[in-house]
Tab-separated table of C-alpha atoms in Angstrom:
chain	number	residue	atom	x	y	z
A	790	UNK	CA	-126.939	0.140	107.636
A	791	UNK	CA	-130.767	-0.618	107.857
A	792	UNK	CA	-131.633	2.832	107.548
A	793	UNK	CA	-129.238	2.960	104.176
A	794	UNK	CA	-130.713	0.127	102.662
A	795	UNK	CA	-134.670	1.773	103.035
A	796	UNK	CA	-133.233	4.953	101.561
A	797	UNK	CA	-131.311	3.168	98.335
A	798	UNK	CA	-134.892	0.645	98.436
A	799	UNK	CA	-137.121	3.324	98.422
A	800	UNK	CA	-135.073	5.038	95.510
A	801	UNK	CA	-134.119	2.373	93.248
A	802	UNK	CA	-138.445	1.884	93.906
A	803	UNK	CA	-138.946	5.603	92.824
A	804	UNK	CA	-136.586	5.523	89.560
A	805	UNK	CA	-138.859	2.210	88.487
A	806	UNK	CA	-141.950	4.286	88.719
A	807	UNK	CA	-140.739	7.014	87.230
A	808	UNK	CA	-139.479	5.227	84.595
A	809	UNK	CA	-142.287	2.740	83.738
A	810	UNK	CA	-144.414	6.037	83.506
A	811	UNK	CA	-142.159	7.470	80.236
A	812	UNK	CA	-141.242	4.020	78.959
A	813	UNK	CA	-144.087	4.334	76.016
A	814	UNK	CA	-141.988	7.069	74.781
A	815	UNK	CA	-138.403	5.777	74.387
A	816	UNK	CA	-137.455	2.919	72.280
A	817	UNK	CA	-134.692	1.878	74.816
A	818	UNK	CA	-135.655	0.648	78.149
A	819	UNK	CA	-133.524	1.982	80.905
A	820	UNK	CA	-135.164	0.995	83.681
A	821	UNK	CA	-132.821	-1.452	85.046
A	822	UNK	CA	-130.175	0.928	84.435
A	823	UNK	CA	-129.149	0.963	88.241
A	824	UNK	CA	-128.937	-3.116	88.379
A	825	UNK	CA	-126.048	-5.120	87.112
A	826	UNK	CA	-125.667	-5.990	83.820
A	827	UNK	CA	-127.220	-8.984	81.928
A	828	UNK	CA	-125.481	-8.628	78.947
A	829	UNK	CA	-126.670	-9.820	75.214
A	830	UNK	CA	-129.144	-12.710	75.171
A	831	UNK	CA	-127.011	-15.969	73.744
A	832	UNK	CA	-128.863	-19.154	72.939
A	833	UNK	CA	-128.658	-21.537	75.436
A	834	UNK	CA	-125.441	-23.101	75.171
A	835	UNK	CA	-123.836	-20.861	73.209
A	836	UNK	CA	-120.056	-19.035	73.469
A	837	UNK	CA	-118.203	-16.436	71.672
A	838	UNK	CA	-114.886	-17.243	70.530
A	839	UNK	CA	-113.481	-15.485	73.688
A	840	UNK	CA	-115.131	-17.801	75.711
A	841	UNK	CA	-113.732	-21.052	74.223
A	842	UNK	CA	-110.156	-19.169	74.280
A	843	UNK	CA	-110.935	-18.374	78.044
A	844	UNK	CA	-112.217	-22.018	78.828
A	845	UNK	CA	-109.046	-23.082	77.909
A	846	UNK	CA	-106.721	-20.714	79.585
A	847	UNK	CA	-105.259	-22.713	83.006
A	848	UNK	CA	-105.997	-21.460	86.131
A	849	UNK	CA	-103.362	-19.378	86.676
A	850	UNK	CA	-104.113	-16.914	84.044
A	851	UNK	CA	-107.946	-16.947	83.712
A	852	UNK	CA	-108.066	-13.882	85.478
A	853	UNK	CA	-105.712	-12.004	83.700
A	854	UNK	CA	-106.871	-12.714	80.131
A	855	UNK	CA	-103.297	-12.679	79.134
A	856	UNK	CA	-103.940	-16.089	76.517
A	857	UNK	CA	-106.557	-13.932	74.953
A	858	UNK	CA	-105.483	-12.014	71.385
A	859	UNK	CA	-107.268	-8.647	71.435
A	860	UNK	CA	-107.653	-9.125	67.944
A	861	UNK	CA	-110.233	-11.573	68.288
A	862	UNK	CA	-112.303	-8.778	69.046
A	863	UNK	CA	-111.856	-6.555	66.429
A	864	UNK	CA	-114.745	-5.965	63.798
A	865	UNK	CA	-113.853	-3.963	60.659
A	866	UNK	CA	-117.401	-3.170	58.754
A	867	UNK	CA	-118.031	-3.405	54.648
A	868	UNK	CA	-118.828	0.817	54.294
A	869	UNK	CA	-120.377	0.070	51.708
A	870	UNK	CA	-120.449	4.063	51.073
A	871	UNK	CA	-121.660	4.383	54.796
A	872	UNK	CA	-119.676	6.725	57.337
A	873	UNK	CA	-117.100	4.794	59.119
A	874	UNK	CA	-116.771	5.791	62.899
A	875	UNK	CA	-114.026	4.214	64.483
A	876	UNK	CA	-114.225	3.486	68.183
A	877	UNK	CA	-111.717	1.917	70.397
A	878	UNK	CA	-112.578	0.490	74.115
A	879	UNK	CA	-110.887	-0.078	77.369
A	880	UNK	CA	-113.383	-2.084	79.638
A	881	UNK	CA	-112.843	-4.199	82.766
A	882	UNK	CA	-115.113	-6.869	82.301
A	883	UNK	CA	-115.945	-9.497	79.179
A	884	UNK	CA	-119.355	-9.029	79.657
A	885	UNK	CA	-119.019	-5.491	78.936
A	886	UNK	CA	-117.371	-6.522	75.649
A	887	UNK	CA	-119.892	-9.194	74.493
A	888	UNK	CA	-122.231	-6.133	74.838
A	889	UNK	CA	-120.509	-3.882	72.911
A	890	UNK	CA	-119.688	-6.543	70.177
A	891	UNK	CA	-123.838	-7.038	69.746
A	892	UNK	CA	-124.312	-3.682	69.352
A	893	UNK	CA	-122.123	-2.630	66.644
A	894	UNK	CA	-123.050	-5.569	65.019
A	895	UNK	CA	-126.224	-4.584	65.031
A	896	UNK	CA	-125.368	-1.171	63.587
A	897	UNK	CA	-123.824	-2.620	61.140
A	898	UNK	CA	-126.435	-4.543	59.391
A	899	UNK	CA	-128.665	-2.200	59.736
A	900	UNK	CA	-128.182	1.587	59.652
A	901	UNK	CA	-127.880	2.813	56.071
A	902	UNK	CA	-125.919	5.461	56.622
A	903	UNK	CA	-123.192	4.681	59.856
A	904	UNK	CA	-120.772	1.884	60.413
A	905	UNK	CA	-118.551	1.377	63.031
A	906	UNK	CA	-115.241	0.061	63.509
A	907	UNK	CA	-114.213	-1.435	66.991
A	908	UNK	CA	-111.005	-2.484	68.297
A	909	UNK	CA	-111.257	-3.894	72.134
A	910	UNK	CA	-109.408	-4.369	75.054
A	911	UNK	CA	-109.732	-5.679	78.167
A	912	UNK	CA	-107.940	-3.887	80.934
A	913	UNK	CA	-105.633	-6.660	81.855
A	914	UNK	CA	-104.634	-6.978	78.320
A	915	UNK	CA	-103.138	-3.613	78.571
A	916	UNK	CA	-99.670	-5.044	80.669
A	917	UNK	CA	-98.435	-6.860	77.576
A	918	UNK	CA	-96.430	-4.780	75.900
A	919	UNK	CA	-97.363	-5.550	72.271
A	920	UNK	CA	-101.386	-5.152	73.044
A	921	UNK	CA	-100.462	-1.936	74.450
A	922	UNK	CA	-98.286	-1.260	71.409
A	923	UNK	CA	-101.671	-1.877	69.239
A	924	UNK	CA	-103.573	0.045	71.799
A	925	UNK	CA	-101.679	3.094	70.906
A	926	UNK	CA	-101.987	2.604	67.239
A	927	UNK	CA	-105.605	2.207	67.155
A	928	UNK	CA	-106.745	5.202	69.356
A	929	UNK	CA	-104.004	7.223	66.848
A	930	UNK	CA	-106.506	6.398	64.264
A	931	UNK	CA	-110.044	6.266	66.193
A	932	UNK	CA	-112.755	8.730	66.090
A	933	UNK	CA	-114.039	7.518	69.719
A	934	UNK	CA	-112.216	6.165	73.206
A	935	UNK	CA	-114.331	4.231	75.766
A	936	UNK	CA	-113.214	3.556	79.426
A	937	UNK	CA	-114.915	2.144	82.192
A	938	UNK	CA	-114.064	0.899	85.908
A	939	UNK	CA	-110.351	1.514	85.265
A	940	UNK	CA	-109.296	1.175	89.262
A	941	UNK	CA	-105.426	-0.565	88.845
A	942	UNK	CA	-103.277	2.799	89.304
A	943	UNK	CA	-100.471	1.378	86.922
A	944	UNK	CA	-102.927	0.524	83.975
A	945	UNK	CA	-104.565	3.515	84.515
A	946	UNK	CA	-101.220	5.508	84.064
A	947	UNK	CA	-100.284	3.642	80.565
A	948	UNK	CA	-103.890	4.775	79.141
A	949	UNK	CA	-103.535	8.458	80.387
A	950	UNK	CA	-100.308	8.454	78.757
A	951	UNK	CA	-101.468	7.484	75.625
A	952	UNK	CA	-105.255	9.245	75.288
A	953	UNK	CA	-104.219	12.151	76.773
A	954	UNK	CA	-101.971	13.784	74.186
A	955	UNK	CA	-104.383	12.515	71.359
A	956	UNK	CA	-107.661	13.613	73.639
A	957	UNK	CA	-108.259	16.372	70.972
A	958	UNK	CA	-108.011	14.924	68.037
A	959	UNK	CA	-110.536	12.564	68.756
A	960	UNK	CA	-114.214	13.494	68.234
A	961	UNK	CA	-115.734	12.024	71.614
A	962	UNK	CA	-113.343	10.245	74.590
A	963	UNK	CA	-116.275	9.094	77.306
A	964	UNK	CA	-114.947	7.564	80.324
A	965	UNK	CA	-117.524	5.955	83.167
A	966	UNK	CA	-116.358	5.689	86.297
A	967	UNK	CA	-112.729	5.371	86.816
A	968	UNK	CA	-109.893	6.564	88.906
A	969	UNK	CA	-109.911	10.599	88.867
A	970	UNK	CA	-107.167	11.150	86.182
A	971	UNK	CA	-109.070	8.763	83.619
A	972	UNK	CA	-112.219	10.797	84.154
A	973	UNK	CA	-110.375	13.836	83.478
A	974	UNK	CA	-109.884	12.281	80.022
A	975	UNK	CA	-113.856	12.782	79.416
A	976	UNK	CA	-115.157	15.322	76.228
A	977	UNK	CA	-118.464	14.648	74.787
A	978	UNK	CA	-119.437	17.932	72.655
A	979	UNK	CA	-118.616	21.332	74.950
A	980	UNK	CA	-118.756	18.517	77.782
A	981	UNK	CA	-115.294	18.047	79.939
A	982	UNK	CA	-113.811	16.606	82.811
A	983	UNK	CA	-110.439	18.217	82.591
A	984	UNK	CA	-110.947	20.008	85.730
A	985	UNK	CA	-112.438	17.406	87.336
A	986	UNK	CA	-111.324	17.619	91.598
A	987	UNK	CA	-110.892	21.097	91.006
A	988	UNK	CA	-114.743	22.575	90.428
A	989	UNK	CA	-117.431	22.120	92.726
A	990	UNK	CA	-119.232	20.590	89.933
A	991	UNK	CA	-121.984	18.350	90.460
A	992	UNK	CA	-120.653	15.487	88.646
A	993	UNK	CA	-117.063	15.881	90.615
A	994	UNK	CA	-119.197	15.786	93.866
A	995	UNK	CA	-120.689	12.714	92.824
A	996	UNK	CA	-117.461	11.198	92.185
A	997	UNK	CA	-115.566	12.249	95.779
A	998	UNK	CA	-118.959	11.083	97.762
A	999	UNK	CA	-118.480	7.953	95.672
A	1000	UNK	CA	-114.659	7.492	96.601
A	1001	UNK	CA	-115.713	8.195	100.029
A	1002	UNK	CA	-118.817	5.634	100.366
A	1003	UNK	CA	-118.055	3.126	97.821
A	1004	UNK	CA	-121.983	2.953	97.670
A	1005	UNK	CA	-121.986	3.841	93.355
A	1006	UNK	CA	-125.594	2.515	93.323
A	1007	UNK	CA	-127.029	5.666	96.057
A	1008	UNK	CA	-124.614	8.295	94.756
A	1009	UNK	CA	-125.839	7.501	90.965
A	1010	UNK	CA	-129.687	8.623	91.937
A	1011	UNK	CA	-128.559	11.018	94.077
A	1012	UNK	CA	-126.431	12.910	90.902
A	1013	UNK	CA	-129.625	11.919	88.550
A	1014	UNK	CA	-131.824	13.965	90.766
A	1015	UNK	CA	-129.740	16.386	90.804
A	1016	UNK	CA	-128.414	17.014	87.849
A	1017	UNK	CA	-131.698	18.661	85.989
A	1018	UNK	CA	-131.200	21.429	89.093
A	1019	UNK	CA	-127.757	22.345	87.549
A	1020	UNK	CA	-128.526	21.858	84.325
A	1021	UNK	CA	-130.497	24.684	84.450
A	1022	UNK	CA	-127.733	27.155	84.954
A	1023	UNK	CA	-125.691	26.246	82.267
A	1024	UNK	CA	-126.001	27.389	78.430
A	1025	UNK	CA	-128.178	25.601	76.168
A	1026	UNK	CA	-125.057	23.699	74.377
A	1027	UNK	CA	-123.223	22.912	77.647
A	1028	UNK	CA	-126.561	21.744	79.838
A	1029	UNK	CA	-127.620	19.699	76.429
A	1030	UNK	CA	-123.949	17.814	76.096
A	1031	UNK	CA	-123.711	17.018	79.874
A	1032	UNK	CA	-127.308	15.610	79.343
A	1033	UNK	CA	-125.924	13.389	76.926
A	1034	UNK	CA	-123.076	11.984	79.174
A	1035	UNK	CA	-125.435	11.297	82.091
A	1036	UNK	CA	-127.688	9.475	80.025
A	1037	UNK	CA	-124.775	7.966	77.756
A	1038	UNK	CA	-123.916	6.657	81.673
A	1039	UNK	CA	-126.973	5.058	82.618
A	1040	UNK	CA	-127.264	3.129	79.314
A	1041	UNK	CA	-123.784	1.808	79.679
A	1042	UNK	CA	-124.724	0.788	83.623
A	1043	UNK	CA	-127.725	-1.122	81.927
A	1044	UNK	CA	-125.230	-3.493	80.533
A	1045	UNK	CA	-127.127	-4.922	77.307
A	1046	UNK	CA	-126.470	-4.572	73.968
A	1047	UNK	CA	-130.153	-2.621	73.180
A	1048	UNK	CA	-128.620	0.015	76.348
């Protein structure tokens, strides 16, 4: 265990310095991509609507967000003659969400020529049959599906069900880590998971060492070193679109609303 902890110290130590070195050239800083989320900066004091609805959830439900409308989360944009891209997520966390929320926001009042539309969920949500019923509905009408750390083998069923026969009508469906037959889901350009546990991939190695350890943290630099080595092999459009997923991952694993 000692030994493990040097190794994942003295990487997490490597991907800072690496990553200081090239921060002058992005606008996004990623270099706390491999630590927890923070989440948007709120002033102190300050909740979003879920919050207060949470606050006052008893005991027996907080957990299970079941007093919580989905709807509360839903942000329709003025186009304005802008582009509407219509996303709909699946995440397991608020904090996730209160990212996500920022960000589009953001979008929204300020790029001229994109808007996006969200509808959210949190997993949990997903047992009550009317929020699924909506969940359906919106991803029938959504340019983009987003999943991440769907684990719960029953929930995980109900979304396959319903993404999967509408997986290619939608422009982009990006799934981070989740159970095997969510990831399958993924398609990000000529990126896909479809045959994911069935290739000797790089990416599906990552994710059986990952089942196997439970250490995501060590596996995730391990697959970012790796990765350029494959890369290389592929064609131009293929290496350039799995590019985009891996990085499209370690924003999302930064957790803020700039990432």
């Amino acid at each position: 265990a000692a030994a493990l902890g040097s190794k994942v110290a003295f990487a997490n130590k490597s991907l800072r310095a690496k990553t200081t070195a090239k921060q002058s050239q992005r606008l996004v800083v990623t270099k706390a991509v491999i630590s927890p989320p923070n989440g948007p900066l709120k002033k102190a004091g300050a909740k979003s609507e879920e919050d207060k609805l949470l606050a006052d959830a008893d005991s027996s439900s907080k957990g299970m967000f079941t007093n919580v409308d989905p709807a509360i989360r839903t942000i329709i944009p003025e186009a304005n003659g802008r582009t509407v891209v219509k996303m709909v997520y699946v995440v397991l966390e608020s904090q996730y969400q209160s990212s996500l929320s920022a960000a589009v926001k953001q979008i929204n009042a300020t790029n001229k020529n994109v808007c996006v539309q969200v509808s959210g969920y949190l997993l949990e949500e997903l047992r009550n049959e009317d929020n699924l019923n909506q969940f359906k509905t919106d991803v029938e009408n959504a340019n983009v599906f987003i999943g991440s750390l769907i684990f719960i083998e029953e929930l995980a069923e109900k979304i396959v069900d319903i993404v999967a026969p509408l997986r290619d009508s939608l422009d982009a469906c990006v799934i981070f880590p989740s159970m095997p037959a969510v990831m399958r889901l993924n398609k990000l350009g000529t990126f896909s998971m479809a045959q994911l546990g069935q290739s000797k991939s790089a990416i599906a190695s990552f994710m059986r060492k990952k089942k196997e350890s439970g250490g995501f943290e060590e596996g995730m630099l391990k697959l970012v070193r790796t990765l350029p080595k494959v890369l290389k092999y592929l064609p131009s459009d293929k290496a350039a679109d799995a590019r985009n997923f891996m990085n499209s991952l370690q924003y999302w694993l930064g957790g803020s609303s700039e990432n």
